[in-house]
Amino acid sequence: MAQPLEKVDRRDAKLALAHLFVAFAALALGGFAGLLQTLVRSGKFELPAGISYYTILTTHGVLLGLVLTTFFIIGFQFAAVSRTTGALSDGSRRLGWIGFWMMTSGTACTAFFILTGQASVLYTFYAPLQAHAGFYIGLALVVVGSWVSGFAMFAHYARWRKTHRGQVSPLLAFMSVTNMVLWLVCSLGVAATVVFQLIPWSLGLTDRVNVLLSRTLFWYFGHPLVYFWLLPAYMVWYAVIPKVIGGKMFSDSLARLAFILFLLFSIPVGFHHQLLEPGISPFWKYVQVVLTFMVIIPSLMTAFAMFATFESYGRSQGATGLFGWLRKLPWSDARFFAPFVGMLFFIPAGTGGIINASHQLNQVVHNTIWVTGHFHLTVATTVVLTFFGASYWLIPHLTGRVMTKAMNRLAIIQTIVWAVGMTFMSGSMHFAGLLGAPRRSAFSTYGNSPQALEWIPYQIAQAVGGTILFIGIILILVIVINLAFFAPKGETEFPVAEAAAPYERAALALENWKLWIGLVVALILIAYTVPIVDIIQNAPPGSKGYKLW
Ligand code: HAS
């Protein structure tokens, strides 16, 4: 396998850093909105100046779910490809900057319309709720900008392969490319509904919208979106954490296979978000639920690989007994501790996902705040804690600084604060959801109905958790600002692990993109063609737009 390069090129570092700064700015603003939401839902606090709950809920979801994640991921991936396959060419870097500015101006446009109360349609922007056209146009710019960045990565990877014929590409580059292929294929769905349905409708060019079609196109994008968030966390788990703990990666081929399985199975499954939606035949829901259970397999493979990595390392250090290896792990190193806590939370988070995907159980939890609890464990804990853990080496690597012991200690405290806050908030969301508390709703006692009154203590616990989490946001921002501008100058490693078996050579077939993309297209056509034709052919007249805020 080719020797990985040691450092990210300085010009690529700037590009990556620019993305990370926007991501953390989104975290600051979106996190503050989150704090306000939990306070409002406790029933003990009202927003001043007539600000709508739904305005801050939209701000929170868009900035954290869409902006923080997309910017962090693209910045991280630019750094990863530059580190492992060499400096970007001038052309690719220019494309990267064009993508960055398109995404940033799109975000500014969307944020303007949300903050001025003209787009309180939440992050899923379900029709027939209708936002100002500027909201959709801004989002379209973000998506197209991310494609431009994706093309920059593809071009760089293609150049590397041309000059390294017959070689397997470095793992992090392979993973970044897989994630961008997944993103490109799935975001075609959201681009289609935004460009062909929602923008003309919000501009008044069309009067009515096919609601079911727009939701179906949204979820064609919306579920793979969650794996677009998850895969960079898995990149850190597979390719970085083994090096951080001083061990080796369990298997390079297993990691690649897991990523290919995500590419294949994460897209044709959107109906598991629409299991209670009328207008889609139960047969097609069943097909997509089966495919959903397929996409659980690569996560189970990842759990296996992580356990194997940790146990092999512990045993190599002389650990004995069933769990003796746990004691050998570097608990005081925040680069390991934060992602590890993320992994731990993924066990209940993933279990919750399997419950959601089970058709009958979905009837109990759908549209309840249980689902909000589920995604705060998955994306807001597993993924985000891993991103924080990665920032502890990535930012100083890119800025030419080193993390001090004091900052490392603060990062450990930050992780604990996050875990405690999320246990309160997400735990009570799960319980309240089981008692029927709805999601996407402001505080209400529903005319003091006894059932709604049961939810109040859980909503207060959510506010307690939300407040603790906000302290966690302040802590991470202090650390990030320190690492970017104030930490002592020096060299920080971008850790990249070696495979346990150095002679292991991943099958070149895993990089046969024609084969994998062909299979992806075939699976999508099987899962979606008949239902979409049906949704279009048997469509009701469509709906006018509503502005209910
Ligand atoms: Fe989900 C709804 C099903 C994973 C995010 N999900 C959502 C929404 C979001 C979201 C944002 O089927 C709400 C969307 C909205 O606004 O309406 N989800 C699943 C399934 C999985 C899953 C089957 N979701 C995720 C991930 C997300 C995410 C990942 C973000 C990053 N989800 C659903 C369904 C709904 C849904 C339905 C719709 C519900 C409804 O009705 O609206 C699976 O991918 C989960 C598989 C994961 C595992 C866990 C493996 C564990 C690992 C950790 C190992 C630990 C180690 C450390 C090694 C099987 C890998 C241990 C060490 C020790 C010492 C113990």
XYZ file of C-alpha atoms and ligand atoms in Angstrom:
614
model
C 0.000 0.000 0.000
C 1.260 3.549 -0.763
C 2.882 5.339 2.167
C 0.531 8.013 3.421
C 1.869 11.568 3.420
C 2.338 13.175 6.792
C 0.908 16.651 6.530
C -1.993 18.528 5.000
C -0.694 21.071 2.471
C -0.837 24.637 3.883
C -3.161 25.935 1.142
C -5.506 22.948 1.613
C -5.391 23.563 5.355
C -6.847 27.034 4.786
C -9.672 25.578 2.725
C -10.445 22.962 5.374
C -10.269 25.524 8.182
C -12.669 27.895 6.438
C -15.261 25.087 6.432
C -14.639 24.260 10.081
C -15.077 27.905 11.141
C -18.497 28.134 9.475
C -19.421 24.799 11.098
C -18.590 26.031 14.603
C -20.296 29.405 14.009
C -23.417 27.412 13.087
C -23.000 25.409 16.290
C -22.938 28.606 18.370
C -26.084 30.085 16.863
C -27.963 26.809 16.397
C -27.068 25.673 19.916
C -28.431 28.891 21.406
C -31.687 28.326 19.518
C -31.773 24.800 20.973
C -31.425 26.136 24.508
C -34.348 28.528 23.947
C -36.486 25.688 22.585
C -36.073 23.409 25.563
C -36.833 26.360 27.872
C -40.016 27.213 25.956
C -41.146 23.593 25.967
C -40.721 23.399 29.738
C -43.630 25.837 29.978
C -41.616 28.099 32.301
C -40.349 30.581 29.714
C -41.762 32.611 26.855
C -39.841 34.070 23.936
C -39.636 37.869 23.963
C -40.834 40.260 21.251
C -43.307 37.826 19.762
C -40.555 35.575 18.320
C -42.164 32.328 17.192
C -41.113 28.984 18.653
C -41.123 27.643 15.112
C -38.666 30.289 13.940
C -36.072 29.172 16.461
C -36.883 25.501 15.861
C -36.187 26.022 12.147
C -32.995 27.950 12.933
C -31.835 25.122 15.189
C -32.593 22.286 12.767
C -31.184 23.974 9.663
C -28.016 25.310 11.309
C -27.146 22.145 13.204
C -28.660 19.396 11.058
C -27.708 20.822 7.676
C -25.032 23.530 8.025
C -22.791 22.351 10.897
C -22.671 18.821 9.527
C -22.149 19.599 5.836
C -19.430 22.188 6.440
C -17.583 20.074 9.007
C -17.715 16.990 6.796
C -16.502 18.704 3.635
C -13.711 20.501 5.532
C -12.646 17.281 7.251
C -12.688 15.351 3.973
C -10.616 17.965 2.136
C -8.045 17.641 4.923
C -8.219 13.828 4.799
C -7.687 13.570 1.029
C -4.875 16.110 1.095
C -3.199 14.261 3.989
C -3.390 10.843 2.373
C -3.181 11.497 -1.376
C -1.148 14.711 -1.490
C -1.840 18.409 -2.031
C -4.853 19.278 -4.171
C -4.077 20.573 -7.658
C -4.707 24.301 -8.142
C -7.812 23.453 -10.157
C -9.291 21.174 -7.484
C -8.517 23.700 -4.747
C -10.186 26.455 -6.768
C -13.264 24.256 -7.151
C -13.153 23.694 -3.392
C -13.240 27.440 -2.758
C -16.041 27.972 -5.285
C -18.020 25.263 -3.483
C -17.271 26.872 -0.142
C -18.489 30.325 -1.190
C -21.613 28.933 -2.840
C -22.452 27.033 0.333
C -21.700 30.019 2.545
C -23.767 32.469 0.521
C -26.597 29.906 0.337
C -26.474 29.509 4.109
C -26.563 33.283 4.617
C -29.560 33.596 2.285
C -31.482 30.777 3.985
C -30.602 32.060 7.469
C -31.837 35.557 6.556
C -35.292 34.288 5.590
C -35.543 32.054 8.648
C -34.432 34.728 11.112
C -36.797 37.301 9.639
C -39.676 34.905 10.240
C -40.408 34.223 6.578
C -39.499 30.528 6.577
C -40.612 28.787 9.786
C -40.991 25.475 7.989
C -38.549 23.390 10.090
C -35.521 21.615 8.721
C -37.593 19.099 6.776
C -39.576 21.946 5.066
C -42.550 19.666 4.448
C -45.065 20.963 1.903
C -47.730 22.299 2.127
C -45.966 24.579 4.632
C -44.626 27.259 2.340
C -41.514 29.348 2.962
C -40.302 32.448 1.128
C -38.636 31.413 -2.154
C -35.314 32.782 -0.836
C -35.233 29.969 1.752
C -35.333 27.273 -0.942
C -32.980 29.161 -3.260
C -30.408 29.415 -0.439
C -30.708 25.679 0.246
C -30.288 24.895 -3.454
C -27.075 26.934 -3.446
C -25.792 24.956 -0.438
C -26.482 21.660 -2.213
C -24.974 22.711 -5.546
C -21.938 24.158 -3.727
C -21.432 20.821 -1.975
C -21.517 19.083 -5.380
C -18.794 21.398 -6.658
C -16.664 20.445 -3.628
C -17.474 16.800 -4.282
C -16.239 17.144 -7.862
C -13.012 18.675 -6.536
C -12.493 15.532 -4.418
C -13.387 13.195 -7.294
C -10.931 14.976 -9.621
C -8.161 14.740 -7.041
C -8.830 11.065 -6.398
C -8.947 10.293 -10.145
C -5.584 12.030 -10.588
C -4.089 9.956 -7.758
C -5.362 6.725 -9.299
C -3.953 7.638 -12.693
C -0.502 8.072 -11.210
C -0.773 4.971 -8.966
C -2.154 2.375 -11.352
C -2.886 -1.017 -9.807
C -2.611 0.358 -6.263
C -5.342 0.465 -3.647
C -6.078 4.056 -2.683
C -5.443 5.241 0.881
C -8.363 4.329 3.116
C -9.375 7.871 4.102
C -9.428 9.010 0.474
C -11.509 5.978 -0.528
C -13.944 6.670 2.308
C -14.247 10.384 1.480
C -15.001 9.571 -2.148
C -17.591 6.948 -1.164
C -19.305 9.446 1.107
C -19.382 12.100 -1.623
C -20.816 9.610 -4.156
C -23.524 8.745 -1.634
C -24.193 12.462 -1.102
C -24.319 13.257 -4.804
C -26.759 10.453 -5.609
C -29.073 11.181 -2.695
C -29.081 14.965 -2.905
C -30.455 14.704 -6.460
C -33.786 13.932 -4.754
C -33.892 17.044 -2.608
C -32.603 19.160 -5.503
C -35.451 17.812 -7.671
C -38.191 18.725 -5.195
C -36.646 22.120 -4.388
C -35.968 23.174 -7.980
C -38.954 21.670 -9.795
C -41.649 21.815 -7.130
C -40.968 24.155 -4.214
C -39.247 27.131 -5.869
C -41.845 27.560 -8.680
C -44.652 27.062 -6.140
C -43.237 29.585 -3.644
C -42.693 32.101 -6.455
C -46.350 31.712 -7.427
C -45.481 30.196 -10.842
C -47.479 27.116 -9.915
C -50.509 27.159 -7.705
C -50.416 23.739 -6.110
C -47.872 21.175 -5.027
C -47.935 17.369 -5.004
C -47.295 16.927 -1.275
C -46.630 13.189 -1.301
C -44.154 13.480 -4.172
C -42.226 16.246 -2.454
C -42.034 14.310 0.819
C -40.977 11.163 -0.981
C -38.209 13.013 -2.809
C -37.196 14.586 0.510
C -36.865 11.196 2.259
C -35.113 9.666 -0.739
C -32.481 12.231 0.337
C -33.232 12.395 4.066
C -32.188 8.929 5.136
C -28.893 8.678 3.235
C -28.302 12.169 4.618
C -27.952 10.606 8.081
C -25.254 8.266 6.756
C -23.535 11.207 5.067
C -23.262 12.495 8.670
C -22.297 9.128 10.135
C -19.620 8.010 7.657
C -17.070 10.721 8.539
C -17.459 9.640 12.180
C -16.774 6.065 11.034
C -13.711 7.352 9.120
C -12.373 8.622 12.425
C -13.244 5.364 14.219
C -11.699 3.090 11.600
C -8.721 5.085 10.362
C -7.735 7.422 13.186
C -8.704 6.017 16.593
C -6.496 2.869 16.322
C -3.477 5.168 15.843
C -4.567 7.460 18.696
C -4.697 4.532 21.129
C -1.328 3.235 19.880
C -2.766 0.166 18.130
C -3.575 -1.009 14.611
C -6.698 -1.019 12.479
C -8.467 -4.378 12.734
C -9.032 -4.732 8.977
C -8.701 -2.299 6.085
C -10.861 -4.478 3.799
C -13.664 -4.774 6.325
C -13.773 -0.978 6.631
C -14.001 -0.587 2.837
C -16.690 -3.234 2.539
C -18.738 -1.525 5.274
C -18.582 1.746 3.322
C -19.656 0.064 0.081
C -22.598 -1.541 1.902
C -23.620 1.911 3.147
C -23.442 3.227 -0.394
C -25.665 0.405 -1.636
C -28.267 0.252 1.108
C -28.595 3.720 2.576
C -30.557 5.208 -0.316
C -33.481 2.923 -1.245
C -34.963 3.093 2.271
C -36.640 6.513 2.595
C -40.107 4.998 3.087
C -39.213 4.019 6.651
C -39.775 7.721 7.411
C -43.161 7.511 5.714
C -44.518 4.291 7.175
C -47.694 6.060 8.316
C -48.066 8.067 5.125
C -51.205 7.232 3.126
C -50.726 6.916 -0.616
C -47.787 4.474 -0.581
C -48.643 0.822 -0.914
C -47.727 -1.430 2.044
C -45.793 -3.695 -0.324
C -43.266 -0.951 -1.190
C -42.997 0.048 2.443
C -42.205 -3.583 3.224
C -39.507 -3.719 0.518
C -37.829 -0.609 1.895
C -38.038 -1.835 5.497
C -36.205 -5.016 4.425
C -33.525 -2.838 2.797
C -33.379 -0.749 5.991
C -32.466 -3.867 7.925
C -29.672 -4.440 5.400
C -28.183 -1.039 6.191
C -27.873 -2.042 9.845
C -25.290 -4.676 8.881
C -22.358 -2.303 8.175
C -22.918 -0.660 11.566
C -22.798 -4.069 13.237
C -19.574 -4.763 11.289
C -18.218 -1.465 12.603
C -19.116 -2.354 16.198
C -17.294 -5.676 15.726
C -14.221 -3.970 14.246
C -14.068 -1.430 17.085
C -14.306 -4.100 19.777
C -11.618 -6.094 17.957
C -9.327 -3.047 17.686
C -9.680 -2.194 21.368
C -9.332 -5.761 22.590
C -6.296 -6.558 20.371
C -4.567 -3.407 21.574
C -5.363 -4.112 25.247
C -4.153 -7.707 24.969
C -0.961 -6.560 23.219
C -0.347 -4.481 26.347
C -0.713 -7.553 28.561
C -4.408 -7.250 29.484
C -6.009 -10.430 30.805
C -9.563 -11.473 31.659
C -12.706 -10.879 29.669
C -12.702 -7.073 29.915
C -9.173 -6.386 31.201
C -8.320 -4.676 27.878
C -10.697 -1.842 28.757
C -8.264 -0.661 31.425
C -5.470 -0.275 28.871
C -7.324 2.305 26.766
C -6.087 5.938 26.990
C -8.992 7.379 28.976
C -7.273 10.686 29.684
C -6.737 11.481 25.979
C -9.673 13.570 24.729
C -8.938 12.546 21.113
C -9.972 9.029 22.143
C -12.395 9.738 24.982
C -14.858 11.950 23.065
C -15.351 9.535 20.117
C -15.476 6.572 22.506
C -18.355 8.126 24.450
C -19.969 8.694 21.043
C -19.620 4.961 20.311
C -21.163 4.035 23.655
C -24.183 6.231 22.970
C -24.559 4.641 19.552
C -25.568 1.358 21.161
C -28.931 2.673 22.512
C -29.171 5.119 19.579
C -28.896 2.337 16.983
C -31.277 0.138 18.948
C -33.787 2.989 18.817
C -33.310 3.157 15.054
C -34.101 -0.544 14.728
C -37.264 0.020 16.773
C -38.259 2.915 14.485
C -37.709 0.800 11.403
C -39.958 -1.998 12.638
C -43.256 -1.236 10.949
C -45.553 -2.033 13.873
C -43.407 -0.304 16.509
C -43.146 2.735 14.272
C -46.882 3.265 14.812
C -46.170 3.849 18.499
C -43.309 6.293 18.067
C -43.897 8.076 14.763
C -44.327 11.851 15.116
C -43.673 11.625 18.846
C -40.739 13.245 20.558
C -39.164 9.771 20.831
C -37.898 10.349 17.273
C -36.324 13.644 18.354
C -34.658 11.705 21.173
C -33.383 9.149 18.641
C -31.690 11.709 16.456
C -30.178 13.594 19.350
C -28.451 10.367 20.345
C -27.318 9.506 16.829
C -26.297 12.726 15.162
C -26.070 15.077 18.150
C -24.090 12.661 20.310
C -22.384 9.863 18.367
C -21.527 11.953 15.326
C -20.994 15.297 17.019
C -18.804 13.944 19.842
C -16.677 12.216 17.216
C -16.394 15.501 15.289
C -15.365 17.246 18.524
C -12.779 14.509 19.188
C -11.431 14.931 15.644
C -11.224 18.711 16.089
C -8.814 18.204 19.004
C -6.099 17.089 16.562
C -7.399 18.400 13.243
C -7.605 22.093 14.136
C -4.120 22.299 15.734
C -2.728 20.250 12.826
C -4.174 22.765 10.370
C -3.195 25.874 12.357
C 0.306 24.659 13.315
C -0.416 24.589 17.048
C -0.580 22.045 19.865
C -3.285 21.231 22.379
C -2.179 21.978 25.926
C -2.839 19.673 28.879
C -5.293 22.223 30.270
C -7.296 22.181 27.017
C -7.223 18.396 26.936
C -8.648 18.374 30.469
C -11.341 20.849 29.429
C -12.162 18.604 26.457
C -12.630 15.627 28.801
C -14.948 17.747 30.963
C -16.765 18.900 27.822
C -17.398 15.284 26.836
C -18.758 14.417 30.267
C -20.978 17.518 30.317
C -22.308 16.578 26.862
C -22.988 12.989 27.906
C -24.833 14.059 31.070
C -26.842 16.768 29.283
C -27.810 14.395 26.493
C -28.780 11.628 28.894
C -31.238 13.994 30.552
C -32.536 15.561 27.377
C -32.642 12.641 25.022
C -33.620 10.150 27.732
C -36.658 12.202 28.710
C -37.570 12.720 25.052
C -37.681 8.940 24.614
C -39.889 8.470 27.696
C -42.223 11.349 26.852
C -42.521 10.000 23.305
C -43.644 6.630 24.622
C -46.346 8.482 26.557
C -47.514 10.037 23.300
C -45.909 13.508 23.491
C -45.766 14.942 19.971
C -42.662 16.322 18.281
C -42.424 19.572 16.287
C -44.756 21.334 18.737
C -44.442 24.257 21.146
C -45.543 24.055 24.785
C -49.177 23.195 25.286
C -51.197 21.398 27.933
C -53.882 20.660 25.333
C -56.657 22.077 27.527
C -55.115 20.475 30.616
C -55.818 16.989 29.341
C -54.514 14.418 31.851
C -52.363 12.751 29.196
C -50.605 16.004 28.267
C -49.998 16.826 31.924
C -48.045 13.559 32.244
C -45.475 14.944 29.783
C -44.619 18.099 31.736
C -42.014 16.591 34.125
C -40.191 15.118 31.130
C -40.272 18.479 29.379
C -38.712 20.085 32.443
C -36.017 17.380 32.407
C -35.420 18.241 28.738
C -34.849 21.878 29.700
C -32.371 20.785 32.392
C -30.548 18.641 29.802
C -30.689 21.446 27.218
C -29.135 23.885 29.678
C -26.314 21.457 30.503
C -25.750 20.937 26.786
C -25.520 24.660 26.234
C -22.704 24.754 28.800
C -21.126 21.975 26.691
C -21.405 24.222 23.607
C -19.679 27.090 25.390
C -16.875 24.728 26.439
C -16.295 23.346 22.936
C -16.277 26.867 21.485
C -13.648 27.917 24.053
C -11.518 24.905 23.066
C -11.934 25.469 19.324
C -11.058 29.180 19.584
C -8.035 28.288 21.688
C -6.839 25.638 19.223
C -7.363 27.932 16.256
C -5.848 31.167 17.579
C -4.176 30.934 20.986
C -2.661 27.482 21.612
C 1.160 27.310 21.583
C 2.764 26.958 18.145
C 4.024 23.489 17.290
C 3.452 20.310 15.278
C 0.358 18.191 15.829
C -0.004 14.821 14.156
C -2.879 13.960 11.802
C -3.107 10.352 13.009
C -3.655 7.687 10.347
C -3.651 4.058 11.452
C -1.986 1.112 9.738
C -3.828 -2.155 9.195
C -3.027 -4.931 11.693
C -1.958 -7.185 8.824
C 0.435 -5.088 6.687
C 0.282 -7.664 3.898
C -3.501 -7.283 3.732
C -4.410 -5.829 0.354
C -8.006 -4.743 -0.146
C -9.614 -6.136 -3.298
C -9.369 -3.664 -6.166
C -12.963 -4.576 -6.978
C -13.961 -2.405 -4.025
C -12.915 0.574 -6.153
C -14.819 -0.556 -9.206
C -17.105 2.461 -9.174
C -18.954 1.477 -12.351
C -20.038 -1.711 -10.611
C -21.092 -0.081 -7.310
C -22.804 2.943 -8.818
C -24.569 0.600 -11.268
C -25.848 -1.482 -8.353
C -26.900 1.642 -6.442
C -28.923 2.827 -9.435
C -30.481 -0.632 -9.873
C -31.545 -0.808 -6.210
C -32.989 2.709 -6.348
C -34.944 1.883 -9.489
C -36.319 -1.290 -7.906
C -37.365 0.445 -4.694
C -38.735 3.675 -6.155
C -39.896 3.386 -9.786
C -43.345 1.849 -9.282
C -44.300 3.905 -6.196
C -43.176 7.199 -7.766
C -45.036 6.532 -10.999
C -48.068 5.725 -8.861
C -47.655 8.903 -6.771
C -47.543 11.007 -9.947
C -50.260 9.186 -11.910
C -52.780 8.991 -9.098
C -52.016 12.366 -7.602
C -54.788 14.406 -6.008
C -55.105 18.022 -7.258
C -52.265 19.103 -4.953
C -52.188 21.648 -2.191
C -51.941 25.407 -1.973
C -49.206 26.757 0.274
C -49.832 27.428 3.977
C -48.059 29.838 6.298
C -49.268 28.821 9.725
C -46.902 30.957 11.777
Fe -32.493 7.163 12.355
C -35.468 8.894 12.142
C -34.112 4.248 11.594
C -29.485 5.437 12.373
C -30.799 10.149 12.305
N -33.040 9.137 12.257
C -34.313 9.631 12.192
C -34.257 11.075 12.134
C -32.926 11.427 12.128
C -32.177 10.193 12.224
C -32.350 12.824 12.023
O -36.848 3.412 10.514
C -35.460 12.001 12.145
C -35.822 12.540 10.827
C -37.029 13.453 10.972
O -36.830 14.642 11.263
O -38.161 12.975 10.821
N -31.930 5.211 12.092
C -32.743 4.173 11.806
C -31.969 2.945 11.719
C -30.666 3.287 11.957
C -30.645 4.716 12.168
C -32.493 1.574 11.421
N -30.535 7.675 12.363
C -29.457 6.832 12.370
C -28.229 7.584 12.357
C -28.597 8.915 12.334
C -30.053 8.959 12.340
C -26.847 6.983 12.352
C -27.777 10.143 12.304
C -26.471 10.197 12.244
N -34.440 6.668 11.987
C -34.872 5.428 11.659
C -36.307 5.502 11.360
C -36.697 6.820 11.500
C -35.497 7.532 11.898
C -37.208 4.416 10.950
C -38.089 7.412 11.245
C -38.894 7.447 12.475
C -40.216 8.124 12.239
O -41.244 7.436 12.365
O -40.278 9.325 11.935
C -29.476 2.334 11.931
O -28.525 2.786 11.013
C -28.855 2.130 13.276
C -27.795 1.035 13.265
C -26.866 1.158 14.430
C -26.493 0.160 15.237
C -25.571 0.453 16.392
C -24.176 -0.141 16.223
C -23.307 0.299 17.355
C -22.026 0.745 17.222
C -21.289 1.226 18.455
C -20.375 0.170 18.987
C -19.788 0.623 20.282
C -18.482 0.407 20.645
C -17.990 0.893 21.949
C -17.526 -0.301 19.811
C -26.964 -1.209 15.037
C -21.335 0.790 15.906
C -18.396 -0.118 22.975
C -17.424 -0.329 24.032
C -17.764 -0.886 25.203
C -16.748 -1.118 26.192
C -19.160 -1.252 25.524
